[in-house]
Every structure is written in C-alpha cells, then in structure tokens.
Amino acid sequence: MKIALVGYGKMGKIIDEIATKRGHDVVARLKETPTAENLNNADVVIEFSLPEVAFNNIKASLENKIPVICGTTGWLEKKQEIEKMALENETAFLYGSNFSLGVNLFFALNEKLADLMKNVDEYSCQLEEIHHIHKLDAPSGTAISLAEGIFKHNPKFDAWKLDDTQGNQLGIFAIREDEVPGTHSVFYRSEVDEIEIKHTAFNRSGFALGAVVAAEWIKDKKGNFTMKDVLGL
Ligand SMILES: NC(=O)C1=CN([C@@H]2O[C@H](COP(=O)(O)OP(=O)(O)OC[C@H]3O[C@@H](n4cnc5c(N)ncnc54)[C@H](OP(=O)(O)O)[C@@H]3O)[C@@H](O)[C@H]2O)C=CC1
Ligand SMILES: O=C(O)C1=N[C@H](C(=O)O)C[C@H](O)C1
C-alpha cells in the first residue's frame, strides 16, 4: 500500500519505520499542506502534525479523495466538519486520540468501571495525564476520550475542566515532565481508600503500529470510523 505521511516529526518517523517493515511504500513525507502533486498517488494519508494545521491537512487530503488516519490532537472542535467532508468526497476518515491497542483496551475498562461507580456516592472521580514537555495541547486527546467514556455512564458529569473537578465538570490534571511518552490514570477516591486504573506507554511504537494497522484496515472503505471499528472492541 502507498502511504503519505503528513507531519514528519517524532510520530511520523516511527510510523515510517513500522510501515516500511510491514511492506508498505512510504511515497510522501510532508511538513506542509498536502496537494495532488506532493501526495504522490498515495492510497492512504497518515496525519500526525500540529493542532493548528491538522484541519487544513485533512481537508486537502479528503478533497483529493484519499482516506485519512489522523492522530493529531487539540483540533477537535472542527471534527464534525471533517466528517461531513469525508462523506461528500466519498472517502474515509478515522480519528484516534490514541492508536495503541493497550489504550483502546483501557478505554473499554474505563467505561466498565464508570458504569460500576455511577451510583456510588462515597467516591469522587478525577483524571491525570503525564506527557513530555514538548506537548502543545492540554489536556491530552486520550484524557478527553477517557472523560467522554465516563460521561456516557455517569450522569454526574457532562464536561471536563483542566486541573480541577467542579460540580458537573470532571477534573483532568495535566502534568508535563521530561520525555514521558504518555501516562493516563483514572482515580476514584473516598475518605478511606482509592481505586486507580492506569496505562503507561513505554515508548511511541504502540501508537505508530496502531496507526499503520488502521491505515491497512481503512484502505477501501467509505465513511467515518474509530479504532473501535478497527479492533472490533
Ligand atoms: N493519536 C495518537 O496515538 C498519538 C497522537 N499524537 C499527536 O500527534 C501529533 C504529532 O505528534 P509528534 O509527532 O510527537 O509531534 P512533532 O512536533 O514531533 O511533529 C509534528 C510535525 O509536523 C510538522 N509540520 C509543521 N507544519 C506542518 C504542516 N503545515 N503540515 C504538515 N506537517 C507540519 C512539523 O515540522 P517541523 O519539524 O518543521 O516543525 C513536525 O515534523 C500531536 O498532536 C500529538 O498529540 C502523538 C502520539 C500518539
Ligand atoms: O503528544 C503526545 O505525545 C501524545 N498525544 C496523544 C494524546 O494527546 O493523547 C496520545 C499519546 O498520549 C501521546
């Protein structure tokens, strides 16, 4: 399969290695807006760039009728517009806040625990994410997905708030530390104890492999998808 990498930083470079090992042909490595020319007849775009450029990159790729796997976080207020474009251009779009198999299992575990805790008033809930100091957005896309998983099951919350839990707003504490690839925890605290579930990424390989697996899966599909569709979770 011919893959165009849009964004060629920490993630783009690891995806390049993994895609090549899996027998794919990386036909573009872009640090600029995609065009019909520089996409070089790619079958699929994998987009890991910056929050402020992701929307334009995805739009340009979809307008060229190329399916897009997007891992860039911090631009989601315009996701619905993109989903409409994927349908209008009869191609496909998949956004994942986190492509690793472990985190996608963790999302499912988080929802099960949220359902179990929804009527237990003794416990307060909060989230924590720890990432490297270069990360531009806070909270992380993964922490926002975890919060949304909790909203689905626990009617006490319907919004998130950075660094503080207040009323119906679930607190997400965002910590920036050294070169941490990505650590996410969900806490339920009572006066006498604490329940914690935690996912720790040791490096970026899990994210990159998941993105390539998603690209393999989406190649001839049309519509809007998530990693749940890819992994059958
Ligand atoms: N969903 C997931 O599983 C994961 C998501 N992420 C997210 O992916 C994104 C990228 O992360 P990461 O690779 O670590 O970030 P980096 O900062 O390392 O890479 C971003 C790249 O985008 C390039 N860039 C700048 N402008 C454009 C443009 N207009 N079009 C295309 N590319 C451009 C930058 O170029 P230059 O070097 O010249 O600045 C750089 O190479 C972030 O939003 C991060 O949160 C990260 C890991 C996992
Ligand atoms: O910026 C990162 O590095 C990461 N970003 C994603 C996020 O915002 O959740 C995924 C992963 O945690 C690494």
CSV table of C-alpha atoms and ligand atoms in Angstrom, one decimal:
chain,number,residue,atom,x,y,z
A,1,MET,CA,0.0,0.0,0.0
A,2,LYS,CA,1.2,3.5,-0.8
A,3,ILE,CA,1.2,5.7,2.3
A,4,ALA,CA,1.7,9.5,2.6
A,5,LEU,CA,2.9,10.7,6.0
A,6,VAL,CA,1.6,14.2,6.7
A,7,GLY,CA,3.7,15.5,9.6
A,8,TYR,CA,7.1,14.1,9.9
A,9,GLY,CA,8.2,14.6,13.5
A,10,LYS,CA,8.5,12.2,16.4
A,11,MET,CA,5.5,10.1,15.3
A,12,GLY,CA,5.9,10.4,11.5
A,13,LYS,CA,9.4,9.0,11.7
A,14,ILE,CA,8.4,5.9,13.8
A,15,ILE,CA,5.4,5.3,11.6
A,16,ASP,CA,7.7,5.4,8.5
A,17,GLU,CA,9.9,2.6,10.1
A,18,ILE,CA,6.9,0.4,11.1
A,19,ALA,CA,5.1,0.9,7.7
A,20,THR,CA,8.2,0.0,5.8
A,21,LYS,CA,8.8,-3.1,7.9
A,22,ARG,CA,5.2,-4.2,7.2
A,23,GLY,CA,5.9,-4.0,3.4
A,24,HIS,CA,4.3,-0.6,2.6
A,25,ASP,CA,5.7,2.0,0.3
A,26,VAL,CA,6.0,5.4,2.0
A,27,VAL,CA,5.5,7.7,-1.0
A,28,ALA,CA,5.4,11.1,0.8
A,29,ARG,CA,6.9,12.6,4.0
A,30,LEU,CA,5.4,16.1,4.3
A,31,LYS,CA,5.9,19.0,6.6
A,32,GLU,CA,3.5,21.2,4.6
A,33,THR,CA,-0.1,21.2,3.3
A,34,PRO,CA,-0.8,18.1,1.1
A,35,THR,CA,-1.5,18.7,-2.6
A,36,ALA,CA,-2.4,16.5,-5.5
A,37,GLU,CA,1.2,16.6,-6.5
A,38,ASN,CA,3.0,16.1,-3.2
A,39,LEU,CA,0.6,13.3,-2.1
A,40,ASN,CA,2.2,11.3,-5.0
A,41,ASN,CA,-0.7,8.9,-5.7
A,42,ALA,CA,-0.9,7.7,-2.1
A,43,ASP,CA,-3.6,5.2,-1.2
A,44,VAL,CA,-3.9,6.5,2.4
A,45,VAL,CA,-2.7,9.5,4.4
A,46,ILE,CA,-1.5,9.2,8.0
A,47,GLU,CA,-1.6,12.6,9.6
A,48,PHE,CA,0.4,13.4,12.8
A,49,SER,CA,1.2,17.1,12.7
A,50,LEU,CA,0.3,20.1,14.9
A,51,PRO,CA,-3.1,21.2,16.3
A,52,GLU,CA,-3.2,24.4,14.2
A,53,VAL,CA,-2.5,22.7,10.8
A,54,ALA,CA,-4.4,19.4,11.1
A,55,PHE,CA,-7.7,20.6,9.8
A,56,ASN,CA,-6.3,22.0,6.6
A,57,ASN,CA,-4.1,18.9,6.1
A,58,ILE,CA,-7.1,16.6,6.5
A,59,LYS,CA,-9.4,18.7,4.3
A,60,ALA,CA,-6.8,18.8,1.5
A,61,SER,CA,-6.3,15.0,1.6
A,62,LEU,CA,-10.0,14.3,1.6
A,63,GLU,CA,-10.6,16.7,-1.3
A,64,ASN,CA,-8.1,14.5,-3.2
A,65,LYS,CA,-10.3,11.5,-2.3
A,66,ILE,CA,-7.7,9.9,-0.2
A,67,PRO,CA,-8.7,8.2,3.1
A,68,VAL,CA,-7.1,9.8,6.2
A,69,ILE,CA,-6.0,8.3,9.5
A,70,CYS,CA,-5.5,11.2,11.9
A,71,GLY,CA,-3.7,11.1,15.3
A,72,THR,CA,-3.2,14.8,15.8
A,73,THR,CA,-4.9,16.0,19.0
A,74,GLY,CA,-6.1,19.5,20.0
A,75,TRP,CA,-8.2,20.5,16.9
A,76,LEU,CA,-11.4,18.6,17.6
A,77,GLU,CA,-13.9,21.5,17.6
A,78,LYS,CA,-13.8,21.1,13.8
A,79,LYS,CA,-14.1,17.3,13.6
A,80,GLN,CA,-17.8,17.3,12.5
A,81,GLU,CA,-16.9,19.5,9.5
A,82,ILE,CA,-14.3,17.0,8.5
A,83,GLU,CA,-16.6,14.0,8.9
A,84,LYS,CA,-19.1,15.8,6.6
A,85,MET,CA,-16.2,16.3,4.0
A,86,ALA,CA,-15.3,12.6,4.1
A,87,LEU,CA,-18.9,11.7,3.2
A,88,GLU,CA,-19.2,14.4,0.5
A,89,ASN,CA,-15.9,13.2,-1.1
A,90,GLU,CA,-16.9,9.6,-0.9
A,91,THR,CA,-13.8,8.6,1.0
A,92,ALA,CA,-13.0,7.7,4.6
A,93,PHE,CA,-11.8,9.3,7.9
A,94,LEU,CA,-10.6,7.9,11.2
A,95,TYR,CA,-9.5,10.0,14.2
A,96,GLY,CA,-7.9,8.3,17.1
A,97,SER,CA,-6.8,10.2,20.2
A,98,ASN,CA,-4.6,7.2,20.9
A,99,PHE,CA,-3.9,4.3,18.5
A,100,SER,CA,-2.3,1.9,20.9
A,101,LEU,CA,-4.0,-1.4,21.5
A,102,GLY,CA,-3.4,-1.1,25.2
A,103,VAL,CA,-5.1,2.3,25.5
A,104,ASN,CA,-8.1,1.1,23.4
A,105,LEU,CA,-8.5,-1.8,25.9
A,106,PHE,CA,-8.0,0.8,28.7
A,107,PHE,CA,-10.9,2.9,27.2
A,108,ALA,CA,-13.2,-0.2,27.5
A,109,LEU,CA,-12.0,-0.9,31.1
A,110,ASN,CA,-12.6,2.8,32.0
A,111,GLU,CA,-16.2,2.6,30.7
A,112,LYS,CA,-16.9,-0.6,32.7
A,113,LEU,CA,-15.5,1.0,35.9
A,114,ALA,CA,-17.5,4.2,35.3
A,115,ASP,CA,-20.7,2.1,35.0
A,116,LEU,CA,-19.9,0.3,38.2
A,117,MET,CA,-19.2,3.6,40.1
A,118,LYS,CA,-22.1,5.7,38.7
A,119,ASN,CA,-24.3,5.3,41.9
A,120,VAL,CA,-21.5,5.0,44.5
A,121,ASP,CA,-21.6,8.5,46.1
A,122,GLU,CA,-18.7,7.9,48.5
A,123,TYR,CA,-16.1,8.2,45.7
A,124,SER,CA,-15.0,11.3,43.7
A,125,CYS,CA,-13.5,10.9,40.3
A,126,GLN,CA,-10.6,12.6,38.6
A,127,LEU,CA,-8.2,12.0,35.7
A,128,GLU,CA,-4.5,12.6,35.4
A,129,GLU,CA,-2.2,12.6,32.3
A,130,ILE,CA,1.5,13.0,32.2
A,131,HIS,CA,3.4,13.8,28.9
A,132,HIS,CA,6.8,15.1,27.7
A,133,ILE,CA,7.5,18.9,27.9
A,134,HIS,CA,7.2,19.4,24.1
A,135,LYS,CA,3.4,18.6,24.0
A,136,LEU,CA,1.5,21.6,22.7
A,137,ASP,CA,-2.1,20.7,23.8
A,138,ALA,CA,-3.6,20.1,27.3
A,139,PRO,CA,-5.4,18.1,28.3
A,140,SER,CA,-4.3,15.2,26.1
A,141,GLY,CA,-6.7,13.8,23.5
A,142,THR,CA,-6.5,10.5,25.3
A,143,ALA,CA,-7.6,12.1,28.6
A,144,ILE,CA,-10.5,13.8,26.8
A,145,SER,CA,-11.6,10.4,25.4
A,146,LEU,CA,-11.4,8.9,28.9
A,147,ALA,CA,-13.6,11.8,30.2
A,148,GLU,CA,-16.1,11.2,27.4
A,149,GLY,CA,-16.2,7.5,28.3
A,150,ILE,CA,-17.1,8.4,31.9
A,151,PHE,CA,-19.8,10.9,30.8
A,152,LYS,CA,-21.5,8.1,28.8
A,153,HIS,CA,-22.1,6.1,32.0
A,154,ASN,CA,-22.1,8.6,34.9
A,155,PRO,CA,-24.8,11.3,34.7
A,156,LYS,CA,-23.0,13.3,37.4
A,157,PHE,CA,-20.5,14.6,34.7
A,158,ASP,CA,-21.1,16.1,31.3
A,159,ALA,CA,-18.0,18.3,30.8
A,160,TRP,CA,-14.3,18.3,31.7
A,161,LYS,CA,-12.2,21.0,33.3
A,162,LEU,CA,-8.4,21.4,33.3
A,163,ASP,CA,-6.8,20.8,36.7
A,164,ASP,CA,-9.9,20.9,38.9
A,165,THR,CA,-13.2,19.0,39.5
A,166,GLN,CA,-16.2,21.3,40.0
A,167,GLY,CA,-19.8,20.2,40.1
A,168,ASN,CA,-20.7,18.5,36.8
A,169,GLN,CA,-17.1,19.2,35.4
A,170,LEU,CA,-14.7,16.3,35.7
A,171,GLY,CA,-11.1,17.5,36.6
A,172,ILE,CA,-8.2,16.5,34.3
A,173,PHE,CA,-4.8,17.1,35.8
A,174,ALA,CA,-2.2,17.7,33.0
A,175,ILE,CA,1.4,17.3,34.0
A,176,ARG,CA,4.4,17.9,31.7
A,177,GLU,CA,7.6,16.1,32.6
A,178,ASP,CA,10.9,15.3,30.8
A,179,GLU,CA,10.4,12.9,27.8
A,180,VAL,CA,7.4,10.9,29.2
A,181,PRO,CA,5.6,9.3,26.1
A,182,GLY,CA,2.2,9.2,27.7
A,183,THR,CA,0.7,8.0,31.1
A,184,HIS,CA,-3.0,8.2,31.9
A,185,SER,CA,-4.7,7.4,35.2
A,186,VAL,CA,-8.4,7.4,36.4
A,187,PHE,CA,-8.8,7.8,40.1
A,188,TYR,CA,-11.8,7.2,42.4
A,189,ARG,CA,-11.1,8.5,45.9
A,190,SER,CA,-13.1,8.0,49.1
A,191,GLU,CA,-12.2,9.1,52.6
A,192,VAL,CA,-10.8,5.7,53.3
A,193,ASP,CA,-9.3,4.4,50.1
A,194,GLU,CA,-8.6,4.9,46.4
A,195,ILE,CA,-9.2,2.9,43.2
A,196,GLU,CA,-6.8,3.7,40.3
A,197,ILE,CA,-6.6,2.3,36.8
A,198,LYS,CA,-3.5,3.4,34.8
A,199,HIS,CA,-2.0,3.0,31.4
A,200,THR,CA,1.7,3.7,30.8
A,201,ALA,CA,3.2,3.9,27.3
A,202,PHE,CA,6.9,2.8,27.5
A,203,ASN,CA,7.6,4.4,24.1
A,204,ARG,CA,5.8,5.6,20.9
A,205,SER,CA,5.9,2.3,19.0
A,206,GLY,CA,2.4,1.2,20.1
A,207,PHE,CA,0.8,4.4,18.8
A,208,ALA,CA,2.7,4.1,15.5
A,209,LEU,CA,1.8,0.4,14.9
A,210,GLY,CA,-1.9,1.1,15.7
A,211,ALA,CA,-1.9,3.9,13.1
A,212,VAL,CA,-0.4,1.6,10.4
A,213,VAL,CA,-2.9,-1.1,11.3
A,214,ALA,CA,-5.8,1.4,11.0
A,215,ALA,CA,-4.4,2.6,7.5
A,216,GLU,CA,-4.4,-1.1,6.3
A,217,TRP,CA,-8.0,-1.5,7.6
A,218,ILE,CA,-9.4,1.7,6.0
A,219,LYS,CA,-7.9,1.4,2.5
A,220,ASP,CA,-11.1,0.6,0.5
A,221,LYS,CA,-13.7,1.9,3.0
A,222,LYS,CA,-16.0,4.9,2.9
A,223,GLY,CA,-17.4,6.7,5.9
A,224,ASN,CA,-16.2,7.8,9.4
A,225,PHE,CA,-14.6,5.4,11.8
A,226,THR,CA,-12.9,4.9,15.1
A,227,MET,CA,-10.3,2.5,16.5
A,228,LYS,CA,-13.2,0.5,18.0
A,229,ASP,CA,-14.2,-0.4,14.4
A,230,VAL,CA,-10.6,-1.4,13.5
A,231,LEU,CA,-10.1,-3.5,16.7
A,232,GLY,CA,-13.6,-4.9,16.9
A,233,LEU,CA,-13.9,-3.7,20.5
B,1,LIG,N1,-3.2,9.5,18.4
B,1,LIG,C1,-2.1,9.0,18.9
B,1,LIG,O1,-1.9,7.8,19.2
B,1,LIG,C2,-0.9,10.0,19.1
B,1,LIG,C3,-1.1,11.3,18.9
B,1,LIG,N2,0.0,12.2,18.9
B,1,LIG,C4,-0.3,13.5,18.5
B,1,LIG,O2,0.3,13.6,17.2
B,1,LIG,C5,0.7,15.0,16.9
B,1,LIG,C6,2.1,14.9,16.5
B,1,LIG,O3,3.0,14.5,17.5
B,1,LIG,P1,4.6,14.4,17.3
B,1,LIG,O4,4.9,13.7,16.1
B,1,LIG,O5,5.1,14.0,18.6
B,1,LIG,O6,4.8,16.0,17.1
B,1,LIG,P2,6.1,16.6,16.4
B,1,LIG,O7,6.1,18.1,16.9
B,1,LIG,O8,7.3,15.8,16.7
B,1,LIG,O9,5.8,16.6,14.9
B,1,LIG,C7,5.0,17.5,14.2
B,1,LIG,C8,5.4,17.5,12.7
B,1,LIG,O10,4.5,18.3,12.0
B,1,LIG,C9,5.3,19.1,11.1
B,1,LIG,N3,4.5,20.2,10.5
B,1,LIG,C10,4.6,21.6,10.7
B,1,LIG,N4,3.8,22.2,10.0
B,1,LIG,C11,3.1,21.3,9.2
B,1,LIG,C12,2.2,21.4,8.1
B,1,LIG,N5,1.6,22.5,7.8
B,1,LIG,N6,1.8,20.2,7.6
B,1,LIG,C13,2.3,19.0,8.0
B,1,LIG,N7,3.2,18.9,8.9
B,1,LIG,C14,3.7,20.0,9.5
B,1,LIG,C15,6.5,19.6,11.9
B,1,LIG,O11,7.5,20.1,11.1
B,1,LIG,P3,8.8,20.8,11.8
B,1,LIG,O12,9.6,19.7,12.3
B,1,LIG,O13,9.4,21.5,10.6
B,1,LIG,O14,8.2,21.7,12.8
B,1,LIG,C16,6.8,18.2,12.6
B,1,LIG,O15,7.6,17.4,11.8
B,1,LIG,C17,0.4,15.7,18.2
B,1,LIG,O16,-0.8,16.4,18.1
B,1,LIG,C18,0.3,14.6,19.3
B,1,LIG,O17,-0.5,15.0,20.4
B,1,LIG,C19,1.2,11.8,19.4
B,1,LIG,C20,1.4,10.4,19.7
B,1,LIG,C21,0.3,9.5,19.6
B,2,LIG,O1,1.5,14.3,22.3
B,2,LIG,C1,1.8,13.1,22.5
B,2,LIG,O2,2.9,12.7,22.6
B,2,LIG,C2,0.6,12.2,22.7
B,2,LIG,N1,-0.5,12.6,22.3
B,2,LIG,C3,-1.7,11.8,22.3
B,2,LIG,C4,-2.8,12.5,23.3
B,2,LIG,O3,-2.9,13.7,23.3
B,2,LIG,O4,-3.5,11.8,24.0
B,2,LIG,C5,-1.5,10.4,22.6
B,2,LIG,C6,-0.4,10.0,23.4
B,2,LIG,O5,-0.7,10.1,24.8
B,2,LIG,C7,0.9,10.8,23.1
